[in-house]
Amino acid sequence: MKKTRIAMVLALSAVLFAGCASGVKNEAPEASGDNPGAEAPAVSADEPFNIILNAQPTGFNPLTTNDSMSSDINIQIYDTLYNRTQDGTSYEPNLALDFPESSEDGLSATIKLREDVSFSNGEKFNAETVKFTIERIKDKEYGSARASIAASVESVEVIGEYEVKLNLSYPDGVLVAKFAHMNSAMISPNSDGVALMTEPVGTGPYVMTEAVAGSEYVLEYNENYWGEEPDIKKVVFTVVAEASTAISRLETAEADFMPVVPLTNVNRVKNIPGVNFVTSPSSQITYLGLRTDTAKNPELMSNEKVRQAMLMAIDRASYVETLEGNALGTNSILPSTVFGYKEEAENYGYGFDLEAAKKAVAEAGVEDEPVVILTSTVQATQTVAEYIQASLKEAGFNNVELLPQEFATYLDTAKQPNAFDLVVLTWANVTGDGTEFFDPNLHSVNSSQRVQYKNDAFDQFVNESRETMDMDVRLDKLDAANKQALTDAVVVPLYNPFNTFAFSEKYENVSILPGTYFKVQTFKLAE
């Protein structure tokens, strides 16, 4: 049994390392930074660490929220059974003591738990906690953001106070990855899902002590935390939607950390004295989703030739050049840092061919058909949406409109049928596993229904990618799913952005993981 457990983890590490080394058109950078200023003054542990959020979080129940702003806060408050490693190539136990021990047939997995963990309100973490959390994830009435996390789990047995047995409907090759996702963070059996949205209670290093909805959120050290005490004892998240204003706060030292520097503002941030600008590889992908029969203009969008023309109209390589080395161009939906990527995927789908696009538009007689592109008002998203709008007009689509919306509204609209035709989306693959892109984003049953893609063959490839622990089979199935979606012209990758962030020189060891999240507990005061 021990051999099965270790082999599974090593196989995953090997494939992820291979993915990182695979060929793409550009090389992802090692973490690198600029340091233009003089030596920063020392900072005390009592000073608040001020973080900028570029949009408002939707809430703090980790099971029901999945936007990046909420996750940035939740990951400081809650813990998962497993963590993705700092380099993004594997996983490590967190609230679990070790990796799952699987039965010979792969239909059960036993997990032993830490015995020294309490919630911030003093309640104990134990096997009942795990059972309760997984059952809430599976409960359709609870409103889990990622019910697919527990899709393989038929039931949870409490074997002892600190040991659980998961009874599975199939051998789950993604089990550890899924239980490293913030949407599987452990919540107390005594918690109320609605109350957690404003009053979070977790086992992590910080607890929320103040909140001004849509404006500011204050976290302080959790005295009940089971792990190492962090250097930083107080964290203040401030919502600053306008990028120029956010950067001004860095310039005046009102902010210590900007987790996302818009690519169009990199040069300005690089020149701020006393501030480090850093780029590092990410598992994030910014992509365009194309609706078909549930589009605002379903007759137009159900025409595959028209969708192909739209994709051929977009010179993605030229747009990536405007990002000045802070993103990679790719033809694969899965970035090279994600398990499931194969180099062959760079040849899938439809490349830029403006003349072919113009010809297809003219032949279809759709020049004046209305096209609506949904975008958030986040600067990076709106900028690429404007580029797509201009590209489609150049190809002969004369009636292309943008539908820009504030972030929370945009997330809601993106799930509604007949509200738009195209949508610009970004997905940060926290787990580093391709199934965990396709399942929640494109699967006809399990996804968030933003693209509302329906293809039985695609669904089957995704299902088969998760229902085995044979990593070679999983890799082939994910590649097949990648090819199918690209061939169907329902999605196209725009670019693989790097993590681009900035922080005050008063701190060190500040990093963002490939899944685009960060843990303040690992940051240090500069010596």
Coordinates of C-alpha atoms in Angstrom, one line a residue:
M1 CA 0.0 0.0 0.0
K2 CA 2.8 2.4 0.9
K3 CA 4.5 1.6 -2.5
T4 CA 1.2 2.6 -4.3
R5 CA 1.1 5.9 -2.5
I6 CA 4.7 6.9 -3.2
A7 CA 4.6 5.8 -6.8
M8 CA 1.5 7.9 -7.5
V9 CA 3.1 11.0 -6.2
L10 CA 6.5 10.5 -7.9
A11 CA 4.7 9.8 -11.3
L12 CA 2.9 13.1 -10.9
S13 CA 6.1 15.0 -10.1
A14 CA 7.8 13.5 -13.1
V15 CA 5.1 14.5 -15.5
L16 CA 4.8 18.0 -14.2
F17 CA 8.5 18.5 -14.5
A18 CA 8.3 17.2 -18.1
G19 CA 5.5 19.7 -18.8
C20 CA 7.6 22.6 -17.5
A21 CA 10.4 21.6 -19.8
S22 CA 8.2 21.1 -22.9
G23 CA 8.8 23.2 -25.9
V24 CA 6.8 26.4 -26.4
K25 CA 7.5 29.4 -28.5
N26 CA 9.0 31.3 -25.6
E27 CA 10.8 30.3 -22.4
A28 CA 9.1 31.1 -19.1
P29 CA 11.4 33.0 -16.8
E30 CA 12.9 32.0 -13.5
A31 CA 11.6 34.3 -10.8
S32 CA 13.4 37.6 -11.4
G33 CA 13.1 41.1 -10.1
D34 CA 14.2 44.7 -10.2
N35 CA 15.5 46.7 -7.2
P36 CA 16.0 50.3 -8.2
G37 CA 15.9 51.9 -4.8
A38 CA 18.1 52.5 -1.8
E39 CA 18.0 50.1 1.2
A40 CA 14.6 50.2 2.8
P41 CA 14.1 51.1 6.5
A42 CA 13.4 48.2 8.9
V43 CA 9.8 47.3 9.6
S44 CA 8.4 45.8 12.8
A45 CA 6.1 42.8 13.1
D46 CA 3.4 45.0 14.5
E47 CA 3.1 47.1 11.3
P48 CA 0.3 46.1 9.0
F49 CA 1.2 44.5 5.7
N50 CA -0.9 46.3 3.1
I51 CA -2.1 44.4 0.0
I52 CA -3.9 45.7 -3.0
L53 CA -6.9 43.8 -4.5
N54 CA -7.9 45.0 -8.0
A55 CA -11.6 44.0 -7.5
Q56 CA -14.0 43.3 -4.7
P57 CA -14.1 39.7 -3.2
T58 CA -17.5 38.0 -3.4
G59 CA -17.3 36.3 0.0
F60 CA -15.3 34.1 2.4
N61 CA -16.9 30.7 2.4
P62 CA -14.1 28.8 0.6
L63 CA -16.5 26.1 -0.7
T64 CA -18.9 28.5 -2.5
T65 CA -16.6 31.2 -3.8
N66 CA -14.1 30.8 -6.6
D67 CA -13.1 34.3 -7.7
S68 CA -9.4 35.2 -7.3
M69 CA -10.0 38.1 -4.9
S70 CA -11.9 35.9 -2.4
S71 CA -9.3 33.2 -2.7
D72 CA -6.5 35.6 -2.0
I73 CA -8.0 36.3 1.4
N74 CA -9.4 32.8 2.1
I75 CA -6.1 31.1 1.6
Q76 CA -4.7 33.1 4.5
I77 CA -7.6 31.9 6.8
Y78 CA -8.3 28.3 5.8
D79 CA -6.3 25.1 5.2
T80 CA -6.6 22.2 2.8
L81 CA -5.6 18.6 3.3
Y82 CA -2.8 19.0 0.8
N83 CA -0.8 21.9 -0.7
R84 CA 0.8 22.3 -4.1
T85 CA 4.6 22.7 -3.6
Q86 CA 6.2 26.1 -4.0
D87 CA 7.7 25.2 -7.4
G88 CA 4.4 23.9 -8.6
T89 CA 5.7 20.5 -9.6
S90 CA 4.0 18.3 -6.9
Y91 CA 2.0 18.2 -3.7
E92 CA 2.7 17.8 0.0
P93 CA 0.5 16.9 3.0
N94 CA -0.9 19.8 5.0
L95 CA -3.8 19.0 7.3
A96 CA -3.3 15.4 6.2
L97 CA -0.3 13.6 7.7
D98 CA 0.5 11.7 4.5
F99 CA -0.7 11.0 1.0
P100 CA -3.8 8.7 0.7
E101 CA -3.4 5.0 1.0
S102 CA -5.3 3.4 -1.8
S103 CA -6.9 0.0 -2.0
E104 CA -5.7 -2.4 -4.6
D105 CA -8.7 -1.7 -6.9
G106 CA -8.4 2.1 -6.3
L107 CA -11.9 2.3 -5.0
S108 CA -11.1 3.5 -1.5
A109 CA -8.5 5.9 -0.1
T110 CA -7.6 6.2 3.6
I111 CA -6.3 9.5 4.9
K112 CA -4.7 10.1 8.3
L113 CA -5.0 13.6 9.8
R114 CA -3.0 15.9 12.0
E115 CA -4.0 15.8 15.7
D116 CA -2.8 19.2 16.7
V117 CA -5.2 21.5 14.7
S118 CA -8.0 23.7 15.9
F119 CA -10.2 26.3 14.3
S120 CA -9.7 30.0 15.2
N121 CA -12.7 29.8 17.5
G122 CA -11.2 26.8 19.4
E123 CA -13.1 24.0 17.8
K124 CA -11.1 20.9 17.0
F125 CA -10.2 19.7 13.5
N126 CA -10.7 16.0 13.1
A127 CA -12.2 13.3 10.9
E128 CA -15.7 14.6 11.4
T129 CA -14.5 17.9 9.9
V130 CA -13.3 16.2 6.8
K131 CA -16.6 14.2 6.5
F132 CA -18.7 17.3 7.0
T133 CA -16.7 19.4 4.5
I134 CA -16.8 16.8 1.7
E135 CA -20.5 16.2 2.2
R136 CA -21.1 20.0 1.9
I137 CA -19.1 20.0 -1.4
K138 CA -21.3 17.2 -2.7
D139 CA -24.6 18.8 -1.5
K140 CA -26.2 20.5 -4.5
E141 CA -28.3 22.6 -2.1
Y142 CA -25.2 24.0 -0.4
G143 CA -24.0 25.7 -3.6
S144 CA -20.4 24.4 -3.9
A145 CA -18.4 26.3 -6.5
R146 CA -16.5 23.1 -7.4
A147 CA -18.8 20.1 -6.8
S148 CA -16.5 18.2 -9.1
I149 CA -13.9 18.1 -6.4
A150 CA -15.9 15.4 -4.6
A151 CA -17.4 13.8 -7.7
S152 CA -15.6 10.5 -7.2
V153 CA -16.5 10.3 -3.5
E154 CA -19.5 8.1 -2.8
S155 CA -19.2 8.3 1.0
V156 CA -16.9 9.2 3.8
E157 CA -16.3 6.9 6.7
V158 CA -14.9 8.1 10.1
I159 CA -12.5 5.3 11.0
G160 CA -11.1 7.1 14.1
E161 CA -10.9 10.6 15.4
Y162 CA -8.1 11.4 13.0
E163 CA -8.6 9.0 10.2
V164 CA -11.1 8.9 7.3
K165 CA -11.8 6.5 4.5
L166 CA -13.1 7.8 1.2
N167 CA -15.2 5.3 -0.8
L168 CA -14.8 6.1 -4.4
S169 CA -16.9 5.4 -7.5
Y170 CA -13.8 5.1 -9.6
P171 CA -10.0 5.2 -9.1
D172 CA -9.4 9.0 -8.9
G173 CA -6.1 10.1 -10.4
V174 CA -6.8 13.7 -9.4
L175 CA -7.8 13.2 -5.8
V176 CA -4.7 14.8 -4.2
A177 CA -4.8 17.7 -6.6
K178 CA -8.4 18.4 -5.9
F179 CA -7.9 18.3 -2.1
A180 CA -5.1 20.9 -2.6
H181 CA -7.7 23.4 -4.0
M182 CA -9.1 26.2 -1.9
N183 CA -12.6 25.0 -2.8
S184 CA -11.9 22.0 -0.7
A185 CA -10.7 23.9 2.4
M186 CA -11.8 22.5 5.7
I187 CA -14.8 24.1 7.4
S188 CA -16.2 23.5 10.9
P189 CA -19.2 21.1 11.2
N190 CA -20.7 23.8 13.4
S191 CA -20.4 26.5 10.7
D192 CA -23.2 28.1 8.7
G193 CA -22.5 28.5 5.0
V194 CA -24.1 31.9 4.8
A195 CA -22.4 33.2 7.9
L196 CA -19.0 32.2 6.6
M197 CA -19.4 34.5 3.7
T198 CA -18.9 37.5 6.1
E199 CA -17.5 35.8 9.2
P200 CA -14.9 33.2 8.1
V201 CA -13.6 30.6 10.6
G202 CA -10.7 28.5 9.5
T203 CA -7.6 26.6 10.8
G204 CA -5.1 28.8 8.9
P205 CA -2.6 31.4 10.2
Y206 CA -4.9 34.4 10.1
V207 CA -8.4 35.4 11.3
M208 CA -10.5 38.2 9.9
T209 CA -11.0 40.9 12.6
E210 CA -12.5 43.8 10.6
A211 CA -14.3 44.2 7.2
V212 CA -15.7 47.1 5.3
A213 CA -17.5 45.3 2.4
G214 CA -16.1 46.2 -1.0
S215 CA -13.3 48.3 0.6
E216 CA -11.0 46.9 3.3
Y217 CA -10.5 43.6 5.1
V218 CA -8.2 43.2 8.1
L219 CA -6.6 39.9 9.1
E220 CA -4.6 39.3 12.3
Y221 CA -2.5 36.3 13.5
N222 CA -4.6 33.3 14.6
E223 CA -3.4 32.5 18.2
N224 CA -4.8 29.0 17.7
Y225 CA -2.7 28.3 14.6
W226 CA -1.1 24.9 14.6
G227 CA 1.9 25.8 12.3
E228 CA 4.9 28.1 12.5
E229 CA 4.1 31.6 13.7
P230 CA 4.5 34.1 10.8
D231 CA 6.7 37.2 10.8
I232 CA 3.7 39.3 9.6
K233 CA 1.0 39.5 12.3
K234 CA -1.4 41.9 10.6
V235 CA -2.6 42.0 7.0
V236 CA -4.8 44.7 5.4
F237 CA -6.4 44.0 2.0
T238 CA -7.6 47.2 0.3
V239 CA -9.7 47.2 -2.9
V240 CA -8.3 49.6 -5.5
A241 CA -9.9 48.9 -8.8
E242 CA -8.1 51.6 -10.9
A243 CA -4.6 50.5 -11.7
S244 CA -3.0 53.9 -11.7
T245 CA -4.4 54.6 -8.3
A246 CA -3.1 51.3 -7.0
I247 CA 0.4 52.0 -8.3
S248 CA 0.3 55.4 -6.7
R249 CA -0.2 53.7 -3.4
L250 CA 3.0 51.7 -4.0
E251 CA 4.8 54.9 -4.9
T252 CA 3.7 56.6 -1.6
A253 CA 4.3 53.4 0.5
E254 CA 0.6 53.2 1.4
A255 CA 0.8 49.7 -0.1
D256 CA 3.4 47.0 0.5
F257 CA 2.3 44.4 -2.0
M258 CA 0.6 44.4 -5.4
P259 CA -0.1 40.8 -6.3
V260 CA -1.1 41.6 -9.9
V261 CA 0.7 44.4 -11.8
P262 CA -1.2 45.0 -15.1
L263 CA 1.1 44.2 -18.0
T264 CA 0.6 47.6 -19.4
N265 CA 1.9 49.2 -16.2
V266 CA 5.1 47.2 -15.7
N267 CA 7.6 49.9 -16.7
R268 CA 6.1 52.4 -14.3
V269 CA 6.3 49.9 -11.4
K270 CA 9.8 48.9 -12.3
N271 CA 10.9 52.5 -11.6
I272 CA 9.5 53.0 -8.2
P273 CA 12.3 53.4 -5.6
G274 CA 12.2 50.9 -2.7
V275 CA 9.9 48.5 -4.6
N276 CA 10.8 45.2 -6.1
F277 CA 9.1 44.1 -9.3
V278 CA 9.1 40.4 -9.9
T279 CA 8.1 38.0 -12.7
S280 CA 7.7 34.3 -12.3
P281 CA 6.1 31.4 -14.3
S282 CA 2.4 30.8 -13.8
S283 CA -0.2 28.1 -14.6
Q284 CA -2.7 30.8 -15.6
I285 CA -4.3 31.1 -19.0
T286 CA -6.3 34.0 -20.5
Y287 CA -8.6 32.7 -23.1
L288 CA -11.6 33.6 -25.3
G289 CA -14.8 31.5 -25.0
L290 CA -17.2 31.3 -27.8
R291 CA -20.9 30.4 -27.1
T292 CA -22.9 28.5 -29.7
D293 CA -26.6 27.7 -29.3
T294 CA -26.8 29.7 -26.0
A295 CA -25.2 32.8 -27.4
K296 CA -26.9 36.2 -27.6
N297 CA -26.9 35.6 -31.4
P298 CA -27.2 31.8 -31.5
E299 CA -27.9 31.5 -35.3
L300 CA -24.6 33.3 -36.0
M301 CA -22.5 31.5 -33.3
S302 CA -23.8 28.1 -34.1
N303 CA -22.1 28.4 -37.5
E304 CA -18.7 26.7 -37.0
K305 CA -17.3 28.4 -40.1
V306 CA -18.1 31.8 -38.5
R307 CA -16.4 30.8 -35.2
Q308 CA -13.4 29.7 -37.1
A309 CA -13.3 33.0 -39.0
M310 CA -13.4 34.9 -35.6
L311 CA -10.4 32.9 -34.4
M312 CA -8.4 33.4 -37.6
A313 CA -9.0 37.1 -37.3
I314 CA -7.1 37.5 -34.0
D315 CA -3.3 38.0 -34.3
R316 CA -2.6 36.6 -30.9
A317 CA 1.2 36.6 -31.4
S318 CA 1.2 40.3 -32.1
Y319 CA -0.8 41.0 -29.0
V320 CA 1.6 39.0 -26.9
E321 CA 4.4 41.2 -28.2
T322 CA 2.7 44.2 -26.7
L323 CA 3.0 42.6 -23.3
E324 CA 6.8 43.1 -23.5
G325 CA 8.0 39.6 -22.4
N326 CA 5.6 39.3 -19.5
A327 CA 3.5 36.5 -21.1
L328 CA 3.9 33.5 -23.4
G329 CA 2.1 32.9 -26.6
T330 CA 0.5 29.5 -26.8
N331 CA -1.9 27.6 -29.0
S332 CA -2.7 25.1 -26.2
I333 CA -5.5 25.7 -23.7
L334 CA -3.3 24.0 -21.1
P335 CA -0.1 25.9 -20.4
S336 CA 3.2 24.0 -20.5
T337 CA 3.3 24.2 -16.6
V338 CA 0.1 22.1 -16.3
F339 CA -0.2 18.3 -16.4
G340 CA -1.9 17.4 -19.7
Y341 CA 0.2 19.6 -21.9
K342 CA 1.8 18.1 -25.0
E343 CA 4.0 20.0 -27.4
E344 CA 1.8 18.8 -30.3
A345 CA -1.0 20.9 -29.0
E346 CA 0.8 24.0 -30.4
N347 CA -0.4 22.8 -33.8
Y348 CA -4.1 22.4 -32.9
G349 CA -6.9 24.8 -33.6
Y350 CA -6.9 27.9 -35.9
G351 CA -4.0 30.3 -36.4
F352 CA -4.1 33.9 -37.5
D353 CA -5.1 34.2 -41.2
L354 CA -6.8 37.5 -41.8
E355 CA -7.5 37.0 -45.5
A356 CA -9.1 33.6 -44.8
A357 CA -11.2 35.2 -42.1
K358 CA -12.4 38.0 -44.4
K359 CA -13.3 35.5 -47.1
A360 CA -15.3 33.3 -44.6
V361 CA -17.2 36.3 -43.3
A362 CA -18.1 37.5 -46.8
E363 CA -19.1 34.0 -47.9
A364 CA -21.4 33.6 -44.9
G365 CA -22.9 37.0 -45.4
V366 CA -22.6 37.9 -41.7
E367 CA -20.9 41.3 -42.0
D368 CA -23.7 43.2 -40.1
E369 CA -24.7 40.5 -37.6
P370 CA -24.4 41.8 -34.0
V371 CA -21.6 40.3 -31.9
V372 CA -21.3 41.0 -28.1
I373 CA -18.1 40.4 -26.2
L374 CA -18.4 40.2 -22.4
T375 CA -15.5 41.6 -20.4
S376 CA -14.8 42.6 -16.9
T377 CA -13.7 46.2 -16.2
V378 CA -10.3 44.9 -14.9
Q379 CA -7.8 46.7 -17.1
A380 CA -5.9 43.6 -18.5
T381 CA -9.2 41.9 -19.4
Q382 CA -10.8 45.0 -21.0
T383 CA -7.6 45.8 -23.0
V384 CA -7.5 42.4 -24.7
A385 CA -11.3 42.5 -25.3
E386 CA -10.8 45.8 -27.1
Y387 CA -8.1 44.2 -29.2
I388 CA -10.4 41.3 -30.1
Q389 CA -13.2 43.8 -31.0
A390 CA -10.8 45.7 -33.4
S391 CA -9.6 42.4 -34.9
L392 CA -13.1 41.2 -35.7
K393 CA -14.0 44.5 -37.3
E394 CA -10.9 44.3 -39.5
A395 CA -12.0 40.9 -40.6
G396 CA -15.4 42.3 -41.7
F397 CA -17.6 41.9 -38.6
N398 CA -19.0 45.4 -38.6
N399 CA -21.3 45.3 -35.6
V400 CA -19.1 44.2 -32.6
E401 CA -19.9 45.6 -29.2
L402 CA -18.2 45.3 -25.8
L403 CA -20.2 44.5 -22.7
P404 CA -17.9 45.7 -19.8
Q405 CA -19.1 44.9 -16.3
E406 CA -17.7 45.3 -12.8
F407 CA -16.0 42.0 -11.7
A408 CA -18.7 40.4 -9.6
T409 CA -21.5 41.3 -12.1
Y410 CA -19.3 40.0 -14.9
L411 CA -18.9 36.6 -13.1
D412 CA -22.6 36.3 -12.7
T413 CA -23.4 37.4 -16.3
A414 CA -20.9 34.9 -17.7
K415 CA -23.1 32.1 -16.5
Q416 CA -26.3 33.3 -18.0
P417 CA -27.6 32.0 -21.3
N418 CA -28.2 34.3 -24.3
A419 CA -26.4 37.2 -22.6
F420 CA -23.3 37.5 -24.9
D421 CA -21.5 35.8 -27.8
L422 CA -17.9 35.8 -26.7
V423 CA -16.3 36.2 -23.3
V424 CA -12.7 36.9 -22.2
L425 CA -11.8 34.7 -19.2
T426 CA -8.8 33.9 -17.1
W427 CA -8.2 30.7 -15.2
A428 CA -5.5 30.3 -12.6
N429 CA -4.9 26.5 -12.4
V430 CA -4.2 26.2 -8.7
T431 CA -3.8 22.4 -8.8
G432 CA -1.5 22.3 -11.9
D433 CA -3.7 19.5 -13.3
G434 CA -5.4 19.7 -16.7
T435 CA -8.5 17.9 -15.6
E436 CA -9.0 20.7 -13.2
F437 CA -9.2 23.2 -16.1
F438 CA -11.4 21.2 -18.4
D439 CA -13.9 19.9 -15.7
P440 CA -14.8 23.2 -14.1
N441 CA -14.6 25.3 -17.3
L442 CA -15.7 23.3 -20.3
H443 CA -17.4 20.0 -19.2
S444 CA -21.1 20.2 -20.1
V445 CA -22.2 18.9 -16.7
N446 CA -19.5 19.8 -14.2
S447 CA -18.4 23.2 -15.4
S448 CA -19.4 26.7 -14.3
Q449 CA -21.3 27.0 -17.6
R450 CA -19.5 30.2 -18.8
V451 CA -18.8 28.8 -22.2
Q452 CA -21.7 26.3 -22.2
Y453 CA -19.8 23.9 -24.5
K454 CA -21.6 20.6 -25.2
N455 CA -19.7 17.8 -26.9
D456 CA -20.1 14.2 -25.7
A457 CA -16.6 13.2 -27.0
F458 CA -15.0 16.0 -25.1
D459 CA -16.8 15.1 -21.9
Q460 CA -15.7 11.5 -22.3
F461 CA -12.1 12.4 -22.7
V462 CA -12.3 14.5 -19.5
N463 CA -14.1 11.8 -17.6
E464 CA -11.5 9.2 -18.6
S465 CA -8.7 11.6 -17.7
R466 CA -9.9 11.6 -14.0
E467 CA -11.0 8.0 -13.7
T468 CA -7.6 6.3 -13.7
M469 CA -4.4 6.6 -11.8
D470 CA -2.4 5.6 -14.9
M471 CA -0.6 8.9 -15.7
D472 CA 0.2 8.0 -19.3
V473 CA -3.5 7.4 -20.0
R474 CA -4.4 10.6 -18.2
L475 CA -1.9 12.6 -20.3
D476 CA -3.3 11.2 -23.6
K477 CA -6.9 11.8 -22.6
L478 CA -6.2 15.4 -21.6
D479 CA -4.4 16.0 -24.9
A480 CA -7.4 14.6 -26.8
A481 CA -9.7 16.9 -24.8
N482 CA -7.5 19.9 -25.6
K483 CA -7.5 19.1 -29.3
Q484 CA -11.3 18.5 -29.4
A485 CA -12.2 21.9 -27.9
L486 CA -9.7 23.8 -30.1
T487 CA -11.0 22.0 -33.2
D488 CA -14.6 22.8 -32.3
A489 CA -13.7 26.6 -32.2
V490 CA -15.3 27.2 -28.8
V491 CA -12.3 28.4 -27.0
V492 CA -8.9 29.8 -27.9
P493 CA -6.0 30.6 -25.6
L494 CA -4.9 34.3 -25.9
Y495 CA -1.8 34.1 -23.7
N496 CA -0.2 32.5 -20.7
P497 CA 0.6 35.5 -18.4
F498 CA 3.5 35.4 -16.0
N499 CA 3.0 36.3 -12.4
T500 CA 3.9 40.0 -12.3
F501 CA 3.9 41.5 -8.9
A502 CA 5.6 44.1 -6.8
F503 CA 6.4 44.5 -3.1
S504 CA 8.2 46.8 -0.7
E505 CA 11.8 46.2 0.0
K506 CA 10.9 46.2 3.7
Y507 CA 9.9 42.5 3.1
E508 CA 11.6 39.5 1.6
N509 CA 10.7 35.9 0.5
V510 CA 7.6 37.4 -1.1
S511 CA 6.4 35.0 -3.9
I512 CA 3.4 34.0 -5.9
L513 CA 3.1 30.3 -6.8
P514 CA 2.4 29.1 -10.3
G515 CA -1.3 28.8 -9.5
T516 CA -1.2 32.6 -8.9
Y517 CA -1.9 32.4 -5.2
F518 CA 0.3 33.5 -2.3
K519 CA 0.6 32.8 1.4
V520 CA 1.5 35.7 3.6
Q521 CA 2.7 33.3 6.3
T522 CA 5.8 32.6 4.2
F523 CA 6.8 36.2 3.7
K524 CA 9.5 37.6 5.9
L525 CA 10.6 40.9 7.4
A526 CA 13.7 42.2 5.6
E527 CA 16.8 41.9 7.9

